Amino acid sequence: MFSHLPTPFNALVTGGGGLGQAFATELLTYRDVKRLWLTTRRELELDDERARVLQLDATTAEGQQVLADETDGHPIHLWIHTVGALHSDSIRPEKRLEALDTDQLSALFRINAGSFGGLLGHLTPSLSQGPCIVAALSARIGSISDNRLGGWYGYRASKAALNMLIKTAAIEMKRRNPQAILLSLHPGTTDTELSAPFQHNVPAEKLFTPDYAARCLLGVMSRRTPEDSGSFRDWNDMPVDW
């Protein structure tokens, strides 16, 4: 399926939520996968000898170093980053300017953008050994040019920051590893904990299962070439404006 990658290849999925688990499960159906790492903050098991589940927090320097030590010496050919947050017990999407809060903004930037940036810094040696695909789950709501409704300041801004990290890293990686492909991907509204409080106005046909979204996005990744590095696409393989 991944004609750009060697056979067999090593895969890494960071984030063990609904989409992260779906990506890992789907990838383990591929005979070409030699080794798969999955990071998660929760206890989780994958019944496959090729899989290694690492219980860590990928948003912290400590967790990022643990992952770097685990993958040291191994090339990473496919990395899918699914870590993200929209809400928590202390975080709610802002509907008006008066709701803006420094601590909440900092938390969203750390999770939605900083986790990817910190991991990329640690994993660059493993991503520089030949053909690779790096895909971070972004969101259309992080598109600056597509913003017509306003609101959700922290989530929008942190996803826009993630997009800029992808775009900028793609420029440097083109020099360091011309066979690297870096992508921002919009999965659509997926039935996960992240979107659960906001699904009531979503038509049933527009609310995707994690398995469906993962399969669609893996297809999008598989069709990319190095010329596509630094691009933003959705689950239907349509380009998304920055």
Tab-separated table of C-alpha atoms in Angstrom:
chain	number	residue	atom	x	y	z
A	1	MET	CA	0.000	0.000	0.000
A	2	PHE	CA	2.779	2.431	0.902
A	3	SER	CA	4.824	2.325	-2.281
A	4	HIS	CA	7.046	5.156	-1.019
A	5	LEU	CA	8.176	3.151	2.016
A	6	PRO	CA	10.559	0.198	2.181
A	7	THR	CA	9.284	-3.339	2.678
A	8	PRO	CA	8.984	-4.091	5.536
A	9	PHE	CA	8.680	-0.784	7.423
A	10	ASN	CA	8.534	0.476	11.001
A	11	ALA	CA	5.544	2.508	12.192
A	12	LEU	CA	4.999	4.795	15.173
A	13	VAL	CA	1.646	6.072	16.412
A	14	THR	CA	1.781	8.716	19.135
A	15	GLY	CA	-1.430	9.050	21.100
A	16	GLY	CA	-3.550	6.105	22.184
A	17	GLY	CA	-7.023	7.628	22.000
A	18	GLY	CA	-9.759	6.510	19.640
A	19	LEU	CA	-7.968	7.468	16.441
A	20	GLY	CA	-4.548	6.384	17.664
A	21	GLN	CA	-5.827	2.919	18.546
A	22	ALA	CA	-7.637	2.704	15.210
A	23	PHE	CA	-4.466	3.560	13.293
A	24	ALA	CA	-2.440	1.001	15.246
A	25	THR	CA	-5.043	-1.737	14.798
A	26	GLU	CA	-5.350	-1.080	11.070
A	27	LEU	CA	-1.583	-0.975	10.550
A	28	LEU	CA	-1.185	-4.333	12.263
A	29	THR	CA	-3.326	-5.870	9.519
A	30	TYR	CA	-0.537	-4.972	7.060
A	31	ARG	CA	2.005	-7.731	6.532
A	32	ASP	CA	4.558	-5.087	5.525
A	33	VAL	CA	4.684	-3.654	9.058
A	34	LYS	CA	7.791	-5.009	10.759
A	35	ARG	CA	7.562	-3.118	14.058
A	36	LEU	CA	4.949	-0.793	15.543
A	37	TRP	CA	5.229	1.470	18.565
A	38	LEU	CA	2.133	3.018	20.148
A	39	THR	CA	2.336	5.602	22.914
A	40	THR	CA	-0.552	6.027	25.317
A	41	ARG	CA	-1.158	7.540	28.730
A	42	ARG	CA	-3.504	4.660	29.623
A	43	GLU	CA	-3.008	0.939	30.009
A	44	LEU	CA	-3.523	-0.671	26.636
A	45	GLU	CA	-2.592	-3.970	25.016
A	46	LEU	CA	-2.143	-4.899	21.372
A	47	ASP	CA	-2.191	-8.630	20.732
A	48	ASP	CA	0.571	-8.728	18.149
A	49	GLU	CA	4.227	-9.598	18.649
A	50	ARG	CA	5.233	-6.754	16.318
A	51	ALA	CA	3.638	-4.154	18.603
A	52	ARG	CA	5.189	-2.372	21.548
A	53	VAL	CA	2.902	-0.221	23.700
A	54	LEU	CA	4.674	2.521	25.642
A	55	GLN	CA	2.748	4.062	28.517
A	56	LEU	CA	3.982	7.655	28.633
A	57	ASP	CA	2.889	11.270	28.264
A	58	ALA	CA	4.071	12.449	24.854
A	59	THR	CA	3.441	16.088	25.790
A	60	THR	CA	6.286	16.114	28.338
A	61	ALA	CA	10.037	16.239	27.821
A	62	GLU	CA	10.391	13.120	29.986
A	63	GLY	CA	7.913	11.138	27.902
A	64	GLN	CA	9.489	12.311	24.668
A	65	GLN	CA	12.913	11.192	25.858
A	66	VAL	CA	11.568	7.751	26.815
A	67	LEU	CA	10.224	7.336	23.287
A	68	ALA	CA	13.464	8.570	21.744
A	69	ASP	CA	15.436	6.042	23.806
A	70	GLU	CA	13.053	3.240	22.811
A	71	THR	CA	13.325	3.968	19.082
A	72	ASP	CA	17.026	4.872	19.097
A	73	GLY	CA	18.875	2.977	16.384
A	74	HIS	CA	15.700	2.071	14.516
A	75	PRO	CA	14.522	3.941	11.429
A	76	ILE	CA	10.974	5.265	11.659
A	77	HIS	CA	9.346	5.044	8.252
A	78	LEU	CA	5.799	6.061	9.192
A	79	TRP	CA	4.919	8.335	12.111
A	80	ILE	CA	1.307	9.284	12.796
A	81	HIS	CA	0.814	11.882	15.537
A	82	THR	CA	-2.688	11.861	17.034
A	83	VAL	CA	-2.094	13.679	20.332
A	84	GLY	CA	-4.558	16.527	20.771
A	85	ALA	CA	-7.057	18.216	23.077
A	86	LEU	CA	-10.118	20.392	22.650
A	87	HIS	CA	-11.606	20.207	26.136
A	88	SER	CA	-10.980	18.766	29.585
A	89	ASP	CA	-12.268	19.263	33.116
A	90	SER	CA	-10.554	22.671	33.136
A	91	ILE	CA	-10.607	23.578	29.417
A	92	ARG	CA	-13.601	24.699	27.393
A	93	PRO	CA	-13.628	26.186	23.873
A	94	GLU	CA	-13.832	29.969	24.165
A	95	LYS	CA	-16.981	31.531	22.690
A	96	ARG	CA	-16.053	35.151	23.416
A	97	LEU	CA	-12.975	37.284	24.027
A	98	GLU	CA	-13.632	37.516	27.756
A	99	ALA	CA	-13.067	33.755	28.032
A	100	LEU	CA	-9.450	33.957	26.870
A	101	ASP	CA	-7.111	32.677	29.565
A	102	THR	CA	-3.320	32.410	29.500
A	103	ASP	CA	-3.152	29.070	31.309
A	104	GLN	CA	-5.735	27.484	29.014
A	105	LEU	CA	-4.016	28.822	25.902
A	106	SER	CA	-0.658	27.517	27.135
A	107	ALA	CA	-2.112	24.069	27.813
A	108	LEU	CA	-3.677	23.824	24.351
A	109	PHE	CA	-0.491	24.972	22.614
A	110	ARG	CA	1.588	22.481	24.641
A	111	ILE	CA	-0.678	19.563	23.758
A	112	ASN	CA	-1.741	20.380	20.195
A	113	ALA	CA	1.483	21.874	18.848
A	114	GLY	CA	4.281	21.521	21.387
A	115	SER	CA	3.941	17.751	21.675
A	116	PHE	CA	4.583	17.337	17.955
A	117	GLY	CA	7.436	19.841	17.902
A	118	GLY	CA	9.184	18.299	20.888
A	119	LEU	CA	8.842	14.785	19.523
A	120	LEU	CA	10.082	15.850	16.100
A	121	GLY	CA	13.210	17.263	17.699
A	122	HIS	CA	13.872	13.963	19.463
A	123	LEU	CA	12.975	11.693	16.546
A	124	THR	CA	14.675	13.485	13.645
A	125	PRO	CA	17.643	11.035	13.601
A	126	SER	CA	15.239	8.100	13.174
A	127	LEU	CA	13.358	10.008	10.463
A	128	SER	CA	16.482	10.801	8.465
A	129	GLN	CA	17.514	7.293	7.430
A	130	GLY	CA	15.552	7.029	4.189
A	131	PRO	CA	11.977	7.237	2.932
A	132	CYS	CA	9.502	8.271	5.613
A	133	ILE	CA	6.049	9.756	6.065
A	134	VAL	CA	5.197	11.991	9.020
A	135	ALA	CA	1.508	12.803	9.421
A	136	ALA	CA	0.068	14.960	12.193
A	137	LEU	CA	-3.664	15.110	12.817
A	138	SER	CA	-4.667	18.728	12.497
A	139	ALA	CA	-8.158	20.148	11.860
A	140	ARG	CA	-9.843	22.317	9.282
A	141	ILE	CA	-10.674	24.667	12.135
A	142	GLY	CA	-6.940	25.451	12.263
A	143	SER	CA	-7.083	26.918	8.759
A	144	ILE	CA	-6.632	30.692	8.929
A	145	SER	CA	-8.168	31.375	5.521
A	146	ASP	CA	-11.173	29.125	6.255
A	147	ASN	CA	-12.028	30.854	9.550
A	148	ARG	CA	-15.410	32.490	9.004
A	149	LEU	CA	-17.176	31.716	12.275
A	150	GLY	CA	-14.664	32.811	14.924
A	151	GLY	CA	-14.627	31.400	18.446
A	152	TRP	CA	-12.655	28.452	19.810
A	153	TYR	CA	-9.592	30.676	19.996
A	154	GLY	CA	-7.148	28.329	21.696
A	155	TYR	CA	-7.971	25.257	19.638
A	156	ARG	CA	-7.899	27.180	16.357
A	157	ALA	CA	-4.627	28.912	17.187
A	158	SER	CA	-2.877	25.775	18.466
A	159	LYS	CA	-3.848	23.777	15.374
A	160	ALA	CA	-2.662	26.666	13.177
A	161	ALA	CA	0.631	26.501	15.086
A	162	LEU	CA	0.834	22.757	14.424
A	163	ASN	CA	0.297	23.441	10.720
A	164	MET	CA	3.134	25.963	10.725
A	165	LEU	CA	5.439	23.448	12.417
A	166	ILE	CA	4.640	20.905	9.696
A	167	LYS	CA	5.133	23.417	6.889
A	168	THR	CA	8.419	24.729	8.294
A	169	ALA	CA	9.806	21.289	9.160
A	170	ALA	CA	9.011	20.090	5.637
A	171	ILE	CA	11.314	22.779	4.247
A	172	GLU	CA	14.241	21.730	6.436
A	173	MET	CA	13.623	18.006	6.000
A	174	LYS	CA	13.656	18.431	2.228
A	175	ARG	CA	17.327	19.373	2.583
A	176	ARG	CA	18.175	16.765	5.219
A	177	ASN	CA	16.126	13.887	3.828
A	178	PRO	CA	14.649	14.476	0.359
A	179	GLN	CA	12.661	11.242	0.756
A	180	ALA	CA	10.689	12.576	3.737
A	181	ILE	CA	7.016	13.526	3.404
A	182	LEU	CA	5.434	15.696	6.123
A	183	LEU	CA	1.663	16.196	6.166
A	184	SER	CA	-1.083	17.922	8.127
A	185	LEU	CA	-4.287	15.875	7.953
A	186	HIS	CA	-7.906	16.713	8.786
A	187	PRO	CA	-9.796	13.547	9.818
A	188	GLY	CA	-13.274	15.052	9.728
A	189	THR	CA	-15.573	14.851	12.743
A	190	THR	CA	-14.784	11.502	14.314
A	191	ASP	CA	-16.653	9.777	17.128
A	192	THR	CA	-14.019	10.102	19.851
A	193	GLU	CA	-13.781	11.635	23.317
A	194	LEU	CA	-12.417	14.827	21.759
A	195	SER	CA	-15.558	15.529	19.741
A	196	ALA	CA	-18.147	13.848	21.991
A	197	PRO	CA	-19.582	17.023	23.620
A	198	PHE	CA	-19.973	18.719	20.230
A	199	GLN	CA	-21.588	16.011	18.099
A	200	HIS	CA	-25.255	16.951	18.549
A	201	ASN	CA	-25.420	19.087	15.391
A	202	VAL	CA	-23.352	16.721	13.234
A	203	PRO	CA	-25.363	14.739	10.642
A	204	ALA	CA	-24.991	10.988	11.112
A	205	GLU	CA	-23.333	10.573	7.719
A	206	LYS	CA	-20.721	13.195	8.667
A	207	LEU	CA	-19.768	11.580	11.986
A	208	PHE	CA	-17.069	9.035	11.209
A	209	THR	CA	-16.019	6.022	13.230
A	210	PRO	CA	-12.333	6.015	14.200
A	211	ASP	CA	-11.771	2.906	12.062
A	212	TYR	CA	-13.239	4.596	8.976
A	213	ALA	CA	-11.261	7.808	9.499
A	214	ALA	CA	-8.033	5.854	10.030
A	215	ARG	CA	-8.502	3.829	6.850
A	216	CYS	CA	-9.282	6.960	4.832
A	217	LEU	CA	-6.252	8.834	6.140
A	218	LEU	CA	-3.906	5.891	5.606
A	219	GLY	CA	-5.075	5.907	2.007
A	220	VAL	CA	-4.313	9.628	1.758
A	221	MET	CA	-0.808	9.058	3.150
A	222	SER	CA	-0.145	6.147	0.807
A	223	ARG	CA	-0.789	8.294	-2.270
A	224	ARG	CA	1.645	11.055	-1.360
A	225	THR	CA	5.069	11.688	-2.897
A	226	PRO	CA	7.937	13.883	-1.670
A	227	GLU	CA	6.561	16.684	-3.866
A	228	ASP	CA	3.512	16.749	-1.554
A	229	SER	CA	5.567	17.327	1.592
A	230	GLY	CA	4.349	20.309	3.577
A	231	SER	CA	0.732	20.011	2.435
A	232	PHE	CA	-2.605	19.948	4.283
A	233	ARG	CA	-5.282	17.451	3.184
A	234	ASP	CA	-8.525	15.996	4.497
A	235	TRP	CA	-9.814	12.419	4.847
A	236	ASN	CA	-11.250	12.604	1.338
A	237	ASP	CA	-7.819	13.483	-0.090
A	238	MET	CA	-8.878	17.042	-0.839
A	239	PRO	CA	-6.454	19.920	-0.174
A	240	VAL	CA	-7.240	22.207	2.765
A	241	ASP	CA	-6.241	25.869	2.636
A	242	TRP	CA	-3.759	27.001	5.246
